[in-house]
PDB file of C-alpha atoms in Angstrom:
ATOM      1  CA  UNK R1483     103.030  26.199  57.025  1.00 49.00           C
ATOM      2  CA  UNK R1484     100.069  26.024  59.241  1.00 48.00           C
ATOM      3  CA  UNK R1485     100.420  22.298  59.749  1.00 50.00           C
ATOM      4  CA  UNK R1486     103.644  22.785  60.307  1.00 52.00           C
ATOM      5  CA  UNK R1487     102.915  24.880  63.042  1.00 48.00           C
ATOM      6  CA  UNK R1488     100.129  22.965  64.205  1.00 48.00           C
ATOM      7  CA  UNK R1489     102.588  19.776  64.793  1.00 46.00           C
ATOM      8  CA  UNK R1490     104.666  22.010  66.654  1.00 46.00           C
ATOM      9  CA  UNK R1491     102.584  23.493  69.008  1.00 48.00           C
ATOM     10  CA  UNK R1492     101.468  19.941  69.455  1.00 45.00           C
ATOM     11  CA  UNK R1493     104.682  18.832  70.361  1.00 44.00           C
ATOM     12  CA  UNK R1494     105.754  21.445  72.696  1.00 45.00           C
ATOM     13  CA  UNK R1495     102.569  20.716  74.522  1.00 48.00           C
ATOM     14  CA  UNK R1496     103.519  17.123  74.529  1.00 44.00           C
ATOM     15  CA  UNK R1497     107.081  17.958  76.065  1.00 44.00           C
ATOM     16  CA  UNK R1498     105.227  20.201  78.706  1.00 47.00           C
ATOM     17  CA  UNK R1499     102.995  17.340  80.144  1.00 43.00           C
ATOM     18  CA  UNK R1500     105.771  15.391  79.725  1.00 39.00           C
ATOM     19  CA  UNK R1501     107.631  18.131  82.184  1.00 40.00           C
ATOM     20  CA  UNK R1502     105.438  18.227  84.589  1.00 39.00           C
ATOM     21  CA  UNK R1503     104.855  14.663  85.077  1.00 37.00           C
ATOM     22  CA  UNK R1504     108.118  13.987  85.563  1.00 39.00           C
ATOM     23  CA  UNK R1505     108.144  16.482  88.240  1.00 56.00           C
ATOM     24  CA  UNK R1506     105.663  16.011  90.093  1.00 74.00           C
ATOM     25  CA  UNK R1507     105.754  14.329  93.330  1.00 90.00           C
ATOM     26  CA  UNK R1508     105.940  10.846  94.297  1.00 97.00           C
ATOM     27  CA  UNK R1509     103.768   9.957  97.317  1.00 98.00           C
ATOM     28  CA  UNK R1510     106.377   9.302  99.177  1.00 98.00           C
ATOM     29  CA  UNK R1511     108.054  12.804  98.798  1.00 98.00           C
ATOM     30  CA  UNK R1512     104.559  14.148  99.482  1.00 98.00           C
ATOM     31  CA  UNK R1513     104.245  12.381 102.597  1.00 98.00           C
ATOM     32  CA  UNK R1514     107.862  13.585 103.436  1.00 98.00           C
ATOM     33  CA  UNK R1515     106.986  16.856 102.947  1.00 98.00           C
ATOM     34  CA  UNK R1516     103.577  16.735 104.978  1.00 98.00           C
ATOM     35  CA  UNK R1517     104.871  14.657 107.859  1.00 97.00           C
ATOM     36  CA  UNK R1518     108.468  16.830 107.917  1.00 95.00           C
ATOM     37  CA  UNK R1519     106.890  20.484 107.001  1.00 95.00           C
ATOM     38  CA  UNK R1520     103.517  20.824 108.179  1.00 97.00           C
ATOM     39  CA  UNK R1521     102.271  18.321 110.441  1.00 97.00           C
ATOM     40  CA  UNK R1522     105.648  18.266 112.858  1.00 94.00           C
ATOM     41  CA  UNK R1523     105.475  14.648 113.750  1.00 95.00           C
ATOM     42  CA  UNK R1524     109.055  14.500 114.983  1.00 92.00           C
ATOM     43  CA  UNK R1525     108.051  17.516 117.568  1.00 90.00           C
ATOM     44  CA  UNK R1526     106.094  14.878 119.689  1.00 92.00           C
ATOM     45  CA  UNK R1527     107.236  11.252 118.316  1.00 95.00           C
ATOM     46  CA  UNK R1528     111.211  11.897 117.959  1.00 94.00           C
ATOM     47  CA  UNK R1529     113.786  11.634 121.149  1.00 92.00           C
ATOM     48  CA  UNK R1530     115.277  14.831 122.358  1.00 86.00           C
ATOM     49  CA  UNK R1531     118.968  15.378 122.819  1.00 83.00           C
ATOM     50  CA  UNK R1532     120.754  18.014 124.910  1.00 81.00           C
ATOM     51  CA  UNK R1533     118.930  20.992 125.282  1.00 74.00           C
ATOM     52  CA  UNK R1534     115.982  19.854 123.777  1.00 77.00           C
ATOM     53  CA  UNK R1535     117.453  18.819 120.337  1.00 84.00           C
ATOM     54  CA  UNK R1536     115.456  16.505 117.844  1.00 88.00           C
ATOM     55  CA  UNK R1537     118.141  13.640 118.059  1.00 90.00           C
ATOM     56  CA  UNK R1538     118.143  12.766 114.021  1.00 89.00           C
ATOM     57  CA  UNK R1539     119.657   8.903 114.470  1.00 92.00           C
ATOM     58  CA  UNK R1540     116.011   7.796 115.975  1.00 95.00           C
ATOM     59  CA  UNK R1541     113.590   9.860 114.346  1.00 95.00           C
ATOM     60  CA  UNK R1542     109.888   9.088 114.954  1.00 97.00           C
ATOM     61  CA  UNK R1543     110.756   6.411 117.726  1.00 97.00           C
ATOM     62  CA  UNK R1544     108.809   7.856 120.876  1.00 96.00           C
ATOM     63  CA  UNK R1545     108.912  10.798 121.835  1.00 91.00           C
ATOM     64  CA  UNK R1546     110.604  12.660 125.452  1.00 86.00           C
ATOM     65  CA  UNK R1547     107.540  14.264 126.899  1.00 85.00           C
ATOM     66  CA  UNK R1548     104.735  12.591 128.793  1.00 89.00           C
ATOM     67  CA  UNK R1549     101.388  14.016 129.166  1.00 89.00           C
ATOM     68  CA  UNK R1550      99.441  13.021 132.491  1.00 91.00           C
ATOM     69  CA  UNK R1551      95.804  14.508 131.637  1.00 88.00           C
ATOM     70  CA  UNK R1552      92.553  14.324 133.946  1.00 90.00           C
ATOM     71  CA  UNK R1553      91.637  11.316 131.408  1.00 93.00           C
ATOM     72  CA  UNK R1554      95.217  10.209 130.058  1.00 95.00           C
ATOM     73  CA  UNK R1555      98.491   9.432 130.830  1.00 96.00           C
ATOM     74  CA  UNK R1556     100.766   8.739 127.528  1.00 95.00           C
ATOM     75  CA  UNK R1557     103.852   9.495 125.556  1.00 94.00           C
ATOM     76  CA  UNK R1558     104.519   9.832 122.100  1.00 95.00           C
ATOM     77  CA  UNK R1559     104.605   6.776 120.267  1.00 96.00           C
ATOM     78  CA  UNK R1560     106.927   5.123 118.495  1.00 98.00           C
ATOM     79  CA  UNK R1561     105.746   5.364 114.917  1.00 98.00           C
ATOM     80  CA  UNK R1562     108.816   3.416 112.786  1.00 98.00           C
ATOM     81  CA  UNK R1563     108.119   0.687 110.971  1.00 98.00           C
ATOM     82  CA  UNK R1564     110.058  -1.476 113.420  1.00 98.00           C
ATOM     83  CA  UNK R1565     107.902  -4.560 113.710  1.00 98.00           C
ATOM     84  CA  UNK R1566     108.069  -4.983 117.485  1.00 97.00           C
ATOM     85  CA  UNK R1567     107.463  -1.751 118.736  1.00 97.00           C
ATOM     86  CA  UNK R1568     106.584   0.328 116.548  1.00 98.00           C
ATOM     87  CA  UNK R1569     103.992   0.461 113.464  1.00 98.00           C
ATOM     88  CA  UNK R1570     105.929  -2.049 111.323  1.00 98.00           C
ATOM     89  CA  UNK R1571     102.796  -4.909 111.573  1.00 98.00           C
ATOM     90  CA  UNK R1572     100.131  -2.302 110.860  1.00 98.00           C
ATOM     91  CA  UNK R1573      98.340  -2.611 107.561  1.00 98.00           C
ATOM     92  CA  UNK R1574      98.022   0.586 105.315  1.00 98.00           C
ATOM     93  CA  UNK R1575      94.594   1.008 106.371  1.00 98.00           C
ATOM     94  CA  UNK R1576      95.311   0.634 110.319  1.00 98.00           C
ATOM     95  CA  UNK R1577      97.893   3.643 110.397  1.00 98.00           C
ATOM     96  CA  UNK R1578      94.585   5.607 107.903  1.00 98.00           C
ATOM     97  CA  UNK R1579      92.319   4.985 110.922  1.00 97.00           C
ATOM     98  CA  UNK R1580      94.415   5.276 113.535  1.00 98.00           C
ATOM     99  CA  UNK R1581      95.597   9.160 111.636  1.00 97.00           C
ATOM    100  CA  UNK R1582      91.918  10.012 110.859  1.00 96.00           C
ATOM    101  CA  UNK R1583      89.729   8.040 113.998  1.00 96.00           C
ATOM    102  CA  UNK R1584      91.760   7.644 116.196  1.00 97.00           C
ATOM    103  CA  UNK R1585      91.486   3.734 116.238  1.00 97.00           C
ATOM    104  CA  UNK R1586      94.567   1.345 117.212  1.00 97.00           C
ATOM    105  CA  UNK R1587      94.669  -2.012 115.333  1.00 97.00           C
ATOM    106  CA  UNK R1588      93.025  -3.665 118.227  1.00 95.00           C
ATOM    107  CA  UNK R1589      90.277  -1.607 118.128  1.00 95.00           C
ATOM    108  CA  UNK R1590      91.250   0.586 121.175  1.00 94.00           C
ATOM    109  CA  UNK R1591      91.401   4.521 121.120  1.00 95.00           C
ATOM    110  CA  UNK R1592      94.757   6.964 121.003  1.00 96.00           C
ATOM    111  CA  UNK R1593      94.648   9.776 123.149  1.00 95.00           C
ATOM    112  CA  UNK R1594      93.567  12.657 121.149  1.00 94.00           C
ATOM    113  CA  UNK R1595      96.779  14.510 122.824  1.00 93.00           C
ATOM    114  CA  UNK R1596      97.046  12.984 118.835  1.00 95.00           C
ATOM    115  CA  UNK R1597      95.180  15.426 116.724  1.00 96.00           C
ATOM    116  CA  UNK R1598      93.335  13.241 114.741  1.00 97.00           C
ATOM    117  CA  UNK R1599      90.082  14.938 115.267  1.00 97.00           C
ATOM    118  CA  UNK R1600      92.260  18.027 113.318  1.00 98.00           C
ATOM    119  CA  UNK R1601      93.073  15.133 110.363  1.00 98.00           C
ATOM    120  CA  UNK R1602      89.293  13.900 108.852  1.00 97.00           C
ATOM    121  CA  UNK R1603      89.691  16.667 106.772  1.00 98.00           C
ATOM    122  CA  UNK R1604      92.506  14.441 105.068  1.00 98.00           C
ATOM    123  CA  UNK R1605      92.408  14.033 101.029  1.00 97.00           C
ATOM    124  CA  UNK R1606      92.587  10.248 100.280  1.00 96.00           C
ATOM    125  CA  UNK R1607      95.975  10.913  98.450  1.00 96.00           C
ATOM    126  CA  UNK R1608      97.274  12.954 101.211  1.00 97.00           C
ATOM    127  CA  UNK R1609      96.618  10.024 103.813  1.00 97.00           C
ATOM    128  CA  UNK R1610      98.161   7.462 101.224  1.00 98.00           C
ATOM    129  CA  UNK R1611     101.326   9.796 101.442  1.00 98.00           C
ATOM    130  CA  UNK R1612     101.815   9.928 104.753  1.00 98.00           C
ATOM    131  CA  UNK R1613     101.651   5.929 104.824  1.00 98.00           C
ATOM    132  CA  UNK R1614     103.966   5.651 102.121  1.00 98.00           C
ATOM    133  CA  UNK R1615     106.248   7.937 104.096  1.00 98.00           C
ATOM    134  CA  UNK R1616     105.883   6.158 107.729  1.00 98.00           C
ATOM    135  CA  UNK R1617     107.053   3.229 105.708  1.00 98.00           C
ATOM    136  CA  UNK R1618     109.919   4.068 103.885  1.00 97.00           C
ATOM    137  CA  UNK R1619     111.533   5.775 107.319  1.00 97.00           C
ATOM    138  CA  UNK R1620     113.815   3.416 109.283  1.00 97.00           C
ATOM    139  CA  UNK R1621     113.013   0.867 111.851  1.00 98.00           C
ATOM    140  CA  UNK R1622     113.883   1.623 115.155  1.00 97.00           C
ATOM    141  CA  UNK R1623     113.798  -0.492 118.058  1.00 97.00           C
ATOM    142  CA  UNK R1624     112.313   1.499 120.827  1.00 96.00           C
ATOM    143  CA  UNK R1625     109.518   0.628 123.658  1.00 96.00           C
ATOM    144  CA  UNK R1626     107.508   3.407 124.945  1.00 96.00           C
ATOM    145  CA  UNK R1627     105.421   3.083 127.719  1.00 93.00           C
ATOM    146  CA  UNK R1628     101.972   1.963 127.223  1.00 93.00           C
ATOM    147  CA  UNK R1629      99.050   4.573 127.621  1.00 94.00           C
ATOM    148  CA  UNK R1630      96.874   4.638 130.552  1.00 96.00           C
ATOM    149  CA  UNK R1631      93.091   5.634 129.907  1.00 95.00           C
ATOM    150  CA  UNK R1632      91.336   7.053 133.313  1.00 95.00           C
ATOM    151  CA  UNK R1633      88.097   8.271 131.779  1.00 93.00           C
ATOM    152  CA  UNK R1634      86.142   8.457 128.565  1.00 92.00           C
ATOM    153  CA  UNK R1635      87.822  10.528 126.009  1.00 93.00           C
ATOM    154  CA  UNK R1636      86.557  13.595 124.027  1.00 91.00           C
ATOM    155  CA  UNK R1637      87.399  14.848 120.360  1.00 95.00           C
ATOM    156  CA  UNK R1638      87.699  18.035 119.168  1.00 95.00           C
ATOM    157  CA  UNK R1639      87.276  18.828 116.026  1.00 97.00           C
ATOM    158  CA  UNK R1640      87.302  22.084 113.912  1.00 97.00           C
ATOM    159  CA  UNK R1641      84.027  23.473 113.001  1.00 96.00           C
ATOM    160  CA  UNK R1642      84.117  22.674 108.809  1.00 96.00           C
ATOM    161  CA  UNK R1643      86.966  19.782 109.363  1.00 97.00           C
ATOM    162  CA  UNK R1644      84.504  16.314 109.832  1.00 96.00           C
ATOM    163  CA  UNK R1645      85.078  15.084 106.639  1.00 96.00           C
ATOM    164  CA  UNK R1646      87.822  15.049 103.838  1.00 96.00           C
ATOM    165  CA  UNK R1647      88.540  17.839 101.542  1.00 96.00           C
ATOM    166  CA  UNK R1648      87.861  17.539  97.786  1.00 93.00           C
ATOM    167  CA  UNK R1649      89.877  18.903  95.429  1.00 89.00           C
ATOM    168  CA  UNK R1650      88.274  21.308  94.023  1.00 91.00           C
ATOM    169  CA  UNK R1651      88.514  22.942  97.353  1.00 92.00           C
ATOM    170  CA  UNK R1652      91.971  22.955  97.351  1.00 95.00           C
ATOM    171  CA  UNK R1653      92.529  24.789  94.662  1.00 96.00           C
ATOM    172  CA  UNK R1654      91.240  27.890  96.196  1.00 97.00           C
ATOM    173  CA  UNK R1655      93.975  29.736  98.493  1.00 98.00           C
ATOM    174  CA  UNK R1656      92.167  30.161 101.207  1.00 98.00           C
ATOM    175  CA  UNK R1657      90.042  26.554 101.341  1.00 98.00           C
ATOM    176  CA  UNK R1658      93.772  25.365 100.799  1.00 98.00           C
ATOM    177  CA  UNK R1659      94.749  27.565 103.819  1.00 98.00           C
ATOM    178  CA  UNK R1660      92.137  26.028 106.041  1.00 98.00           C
ATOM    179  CA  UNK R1661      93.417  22.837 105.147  1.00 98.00           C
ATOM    180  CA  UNK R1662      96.586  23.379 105.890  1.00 98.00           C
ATOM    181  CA  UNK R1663      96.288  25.117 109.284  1.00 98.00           C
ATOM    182  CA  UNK R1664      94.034  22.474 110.489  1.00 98.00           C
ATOM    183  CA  UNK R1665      96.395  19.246 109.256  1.00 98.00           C
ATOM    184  CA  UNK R1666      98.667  21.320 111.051  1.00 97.00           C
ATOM    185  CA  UNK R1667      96.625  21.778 114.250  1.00 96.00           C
ATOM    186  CA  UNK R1668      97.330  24.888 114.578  1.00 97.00           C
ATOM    187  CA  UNK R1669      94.216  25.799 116.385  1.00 97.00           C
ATOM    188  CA  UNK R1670      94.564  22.911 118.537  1.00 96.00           C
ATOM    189  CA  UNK R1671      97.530  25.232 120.021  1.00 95.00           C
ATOM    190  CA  UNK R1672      95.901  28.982 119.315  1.00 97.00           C
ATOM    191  CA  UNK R1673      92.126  28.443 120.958  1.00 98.00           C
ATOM    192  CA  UNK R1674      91.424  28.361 124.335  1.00 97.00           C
ATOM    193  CA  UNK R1675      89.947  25.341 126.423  1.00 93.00           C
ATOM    194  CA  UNK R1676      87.240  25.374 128.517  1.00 93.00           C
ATOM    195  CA  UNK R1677      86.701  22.354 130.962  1.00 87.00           C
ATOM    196  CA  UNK R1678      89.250  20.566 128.815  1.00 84.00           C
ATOM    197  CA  UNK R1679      87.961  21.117 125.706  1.00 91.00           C
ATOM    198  CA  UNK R1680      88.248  23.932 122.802  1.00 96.00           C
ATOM    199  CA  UNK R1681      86.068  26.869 122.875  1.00 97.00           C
ATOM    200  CA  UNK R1682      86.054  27.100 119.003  1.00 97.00           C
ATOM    201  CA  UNK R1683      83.830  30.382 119.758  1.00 97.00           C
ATOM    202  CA  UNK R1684      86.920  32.202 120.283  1.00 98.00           C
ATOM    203  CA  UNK R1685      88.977  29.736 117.527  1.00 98.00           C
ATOM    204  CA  UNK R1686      92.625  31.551 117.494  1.00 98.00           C
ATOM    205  CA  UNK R1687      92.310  33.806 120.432  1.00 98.00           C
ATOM    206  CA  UNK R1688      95.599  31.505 122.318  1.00 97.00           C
ATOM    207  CA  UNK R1689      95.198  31.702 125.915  1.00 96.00           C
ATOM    208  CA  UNK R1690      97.205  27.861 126.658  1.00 94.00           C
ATOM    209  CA  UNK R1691      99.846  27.602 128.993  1.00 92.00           C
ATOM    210  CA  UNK R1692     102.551  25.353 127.566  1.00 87.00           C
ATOM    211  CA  UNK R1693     105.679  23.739 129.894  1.00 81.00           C
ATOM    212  CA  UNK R1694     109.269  22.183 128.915  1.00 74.00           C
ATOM    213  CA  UNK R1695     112.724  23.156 129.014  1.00 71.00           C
ATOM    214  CA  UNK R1696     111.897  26.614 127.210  1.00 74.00           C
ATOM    215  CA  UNK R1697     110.210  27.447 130.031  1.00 82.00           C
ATOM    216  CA  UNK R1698     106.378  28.421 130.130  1.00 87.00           C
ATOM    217  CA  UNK R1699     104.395  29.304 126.599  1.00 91.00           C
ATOM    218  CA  UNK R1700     101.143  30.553 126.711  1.00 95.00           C
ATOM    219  CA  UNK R1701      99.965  30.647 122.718  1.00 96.00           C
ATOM    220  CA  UNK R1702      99.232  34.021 121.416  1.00 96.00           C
ATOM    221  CA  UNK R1703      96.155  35.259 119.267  1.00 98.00           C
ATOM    222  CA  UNK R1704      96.118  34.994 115.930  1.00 98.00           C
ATOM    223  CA  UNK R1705      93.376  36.206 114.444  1.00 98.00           C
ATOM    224  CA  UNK R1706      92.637  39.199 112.656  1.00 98.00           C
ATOM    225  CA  UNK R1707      92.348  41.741 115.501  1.00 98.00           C
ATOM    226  CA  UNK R1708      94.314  44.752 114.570  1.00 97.00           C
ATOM    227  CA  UNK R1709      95.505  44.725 118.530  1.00 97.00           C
ATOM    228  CA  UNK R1710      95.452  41.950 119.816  1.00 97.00           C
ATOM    229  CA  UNK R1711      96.082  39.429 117.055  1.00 98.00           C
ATOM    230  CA  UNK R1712      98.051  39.345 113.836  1.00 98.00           C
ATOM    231  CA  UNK R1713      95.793  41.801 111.867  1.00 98.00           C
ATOM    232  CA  UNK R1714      98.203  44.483 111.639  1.00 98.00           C
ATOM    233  CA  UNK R1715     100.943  42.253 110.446  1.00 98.00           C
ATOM    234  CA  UNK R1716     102.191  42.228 107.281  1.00 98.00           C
ATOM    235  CA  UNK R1717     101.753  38.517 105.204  1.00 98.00           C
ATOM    236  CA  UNK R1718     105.930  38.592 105.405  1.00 98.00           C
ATOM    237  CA  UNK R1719     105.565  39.024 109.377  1.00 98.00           C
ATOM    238  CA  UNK R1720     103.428  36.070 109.395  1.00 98.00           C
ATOM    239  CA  UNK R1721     105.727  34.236 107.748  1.00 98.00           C
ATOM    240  CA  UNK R1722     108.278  35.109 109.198  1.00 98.00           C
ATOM    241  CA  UNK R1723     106.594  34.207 112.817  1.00 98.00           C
ATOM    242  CA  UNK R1724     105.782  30.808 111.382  1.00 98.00           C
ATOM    243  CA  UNK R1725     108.985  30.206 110.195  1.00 97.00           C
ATOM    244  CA  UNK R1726     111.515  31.423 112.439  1.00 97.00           C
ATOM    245  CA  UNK R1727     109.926  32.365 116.070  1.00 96.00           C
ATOM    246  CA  UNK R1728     110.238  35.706 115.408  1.00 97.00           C
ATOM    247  CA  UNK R1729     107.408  38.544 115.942  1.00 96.00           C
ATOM    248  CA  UNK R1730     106.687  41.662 114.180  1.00 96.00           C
ATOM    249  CA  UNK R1731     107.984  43.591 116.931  1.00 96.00           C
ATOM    250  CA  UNK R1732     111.943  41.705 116.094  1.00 96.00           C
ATOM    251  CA  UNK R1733     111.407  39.593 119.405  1.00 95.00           C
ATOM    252  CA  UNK R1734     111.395  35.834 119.430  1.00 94.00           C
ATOM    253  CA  UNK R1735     108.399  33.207 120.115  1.00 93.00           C
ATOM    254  CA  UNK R1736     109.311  30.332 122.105  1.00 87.00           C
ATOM    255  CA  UNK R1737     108.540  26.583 121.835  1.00 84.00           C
ATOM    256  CA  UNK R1738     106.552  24.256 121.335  1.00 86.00           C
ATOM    257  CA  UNK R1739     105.807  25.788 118.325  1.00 89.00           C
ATOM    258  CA  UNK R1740     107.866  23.956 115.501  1.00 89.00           C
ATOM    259  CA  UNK R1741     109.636  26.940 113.368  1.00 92.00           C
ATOM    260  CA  UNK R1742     112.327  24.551 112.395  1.00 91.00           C
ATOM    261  CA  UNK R1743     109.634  21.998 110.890  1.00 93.00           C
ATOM    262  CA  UNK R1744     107.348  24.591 109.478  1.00 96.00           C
ATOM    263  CA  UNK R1745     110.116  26.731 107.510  1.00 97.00           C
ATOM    264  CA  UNK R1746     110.191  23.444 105.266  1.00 96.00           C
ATOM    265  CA  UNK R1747     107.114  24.324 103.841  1.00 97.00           C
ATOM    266  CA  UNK R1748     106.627  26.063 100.107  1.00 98.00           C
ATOM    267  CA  UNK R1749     106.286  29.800 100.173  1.00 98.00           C
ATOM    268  CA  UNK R1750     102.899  28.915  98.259  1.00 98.00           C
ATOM    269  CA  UNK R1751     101.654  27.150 100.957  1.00 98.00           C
ATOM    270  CA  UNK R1752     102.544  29.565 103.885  1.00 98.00           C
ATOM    271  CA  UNK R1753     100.479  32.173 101.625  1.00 98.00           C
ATOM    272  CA  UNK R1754      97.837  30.600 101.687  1.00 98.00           C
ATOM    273  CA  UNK R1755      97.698  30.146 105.273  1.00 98.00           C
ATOM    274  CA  UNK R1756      98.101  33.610 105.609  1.00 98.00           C
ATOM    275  CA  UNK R1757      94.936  34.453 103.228  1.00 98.00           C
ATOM    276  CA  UNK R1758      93.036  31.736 105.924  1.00 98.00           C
ATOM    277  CA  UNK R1759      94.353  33.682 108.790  1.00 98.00           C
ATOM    278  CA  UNK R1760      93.056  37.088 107.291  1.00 98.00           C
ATOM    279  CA  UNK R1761      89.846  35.523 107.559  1.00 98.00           C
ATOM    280  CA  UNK R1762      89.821  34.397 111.259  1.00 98.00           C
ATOM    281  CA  UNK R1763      87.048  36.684 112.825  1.00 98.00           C
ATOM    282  CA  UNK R1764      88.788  38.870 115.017  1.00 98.00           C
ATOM    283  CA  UNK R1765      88.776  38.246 119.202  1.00 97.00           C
ATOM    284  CA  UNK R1766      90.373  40.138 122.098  1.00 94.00           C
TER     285      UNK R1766
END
């Protein structure tokens, strides 16, 4: 009887593996879900309809908005795999140091209007996703505008973000947290600048102005102050912000932040950016 029972526990354990592997995600559908949920490509490389609609049919082909900085003037690229003007000739480890240094092909810099000071933190297999993804998109024929460099260009990058995250690290909620909210630049939005660059001494406080059809943005706090910042809502109210635009208060957030894209992510996930977020020292 007890071998009997031995085989069977050994087989159920079987099935279960068997379960979950066939479950779990391809790297494309992982890349899908990073490039669609968290990291909101489309909000700065996809065409814009009427009122300010993501137009669907030309995805990822250059974005609407150009940004004419003290050191930069570009738009967002077009990052298809169409051969001519998009990423299409780029090998697999071109678009990995273009998304992690911020090195073209030809060994020139992107504007770092492209967070990729925000992506070292990058796991290997997360970068391998979002490759996989960017190639299995389709091709679309679409010249943007070249970029034009006026002065030497400075990186940010998030105080414990230089390098990639292991995986051990991931596995705790709010290392996991961390990672997400900085693949997702969040802070890149929520900290103030200083002389063009982020005062991470007051990481989350908000303070930026932001311009487009909505209107004017300035990003809000969101750290823990009870007052000022998000400390006093609840980890649904922070969701719900992240999600949908709207405060704890019932009123609604404006663009550029990317609700749509973001309410694609797991409720897993957006708890454990909320345990990171409880952690954000508090500023006023």
């Amino acid at each position: 009887m007890a071998k009997r029972m031995t085989t069977i526990s050994i087989l159920v354990s079987v099935a279960g593996i068997l379960s979950v592997t066939a479950q779990a995600e391809t790297p494309v559908e992982r890349g899908h879900y990073l490039v669609e949920g968290v990291l909101t490509c489309g909000n700065c490389h996809s065409p814009r309809g009427p009122g300010g609609v993501i137009d669907s049919t030309k995805l990822y082909s250059g974005g609407p908005q150009t940004w004419d900085e003290p050191t930069f003037t570009v738009r967002g690229a077009n990052i298809t795999p169409d051969a001519a003007s998009g990423i299409g000739k780029w090998s697999d480890d071109d678009i990995k140091k273009a998304l992690s240094e911020g090195i073209r092909p030809s060994g020139g810099p992107l504007a770092p209007i492209m967070p990729y000071g925000f992506y070292k933190i990058f796991t290997t297999g997360d970068l391998e996703a979002i490759v996989a993804y960017l190639r299995s998109v389709p091709a679309v024929s679409n010249a943007v505008q070249p970029p034009i460099y006026k002065a030497a260009l400075h990186v940010d990058t998030p105080p414990g973000a230089d390098k990639p995250m292991t995986e051990a690290d991931l596995r705790d909620p709010v290392r996991h947290g961390f990672y997400l909210v900085t693949v997702a630049h969040c802070m890149e939005c929520h900290t103030p600048r200083v002389n063009d660059r982020l005062d991470f001494a007051n990481l989350g406080k908000g303070g930026q102005t932001f311009r487009g059809p909505w209107g004017e943005t300035m990003s809000r706090n969101i750290t823990s102050h009870p007052e000022k910042g998000i400390g006093a809502w609840s980890d649904d109210d922070i969701k719900r912000a992240i999600t949908q635009g709207i405060r704890k208060d019932g009123s609604h957030l404006k663009p550029p932040m990317g609700f749509a894209w973001y309410a694609r992510m797991t409720d897993a996930d957006l708890g454990d950016i909320v345990a990171y977020l409880r952690t954000v020292p508090a500023r006023e």
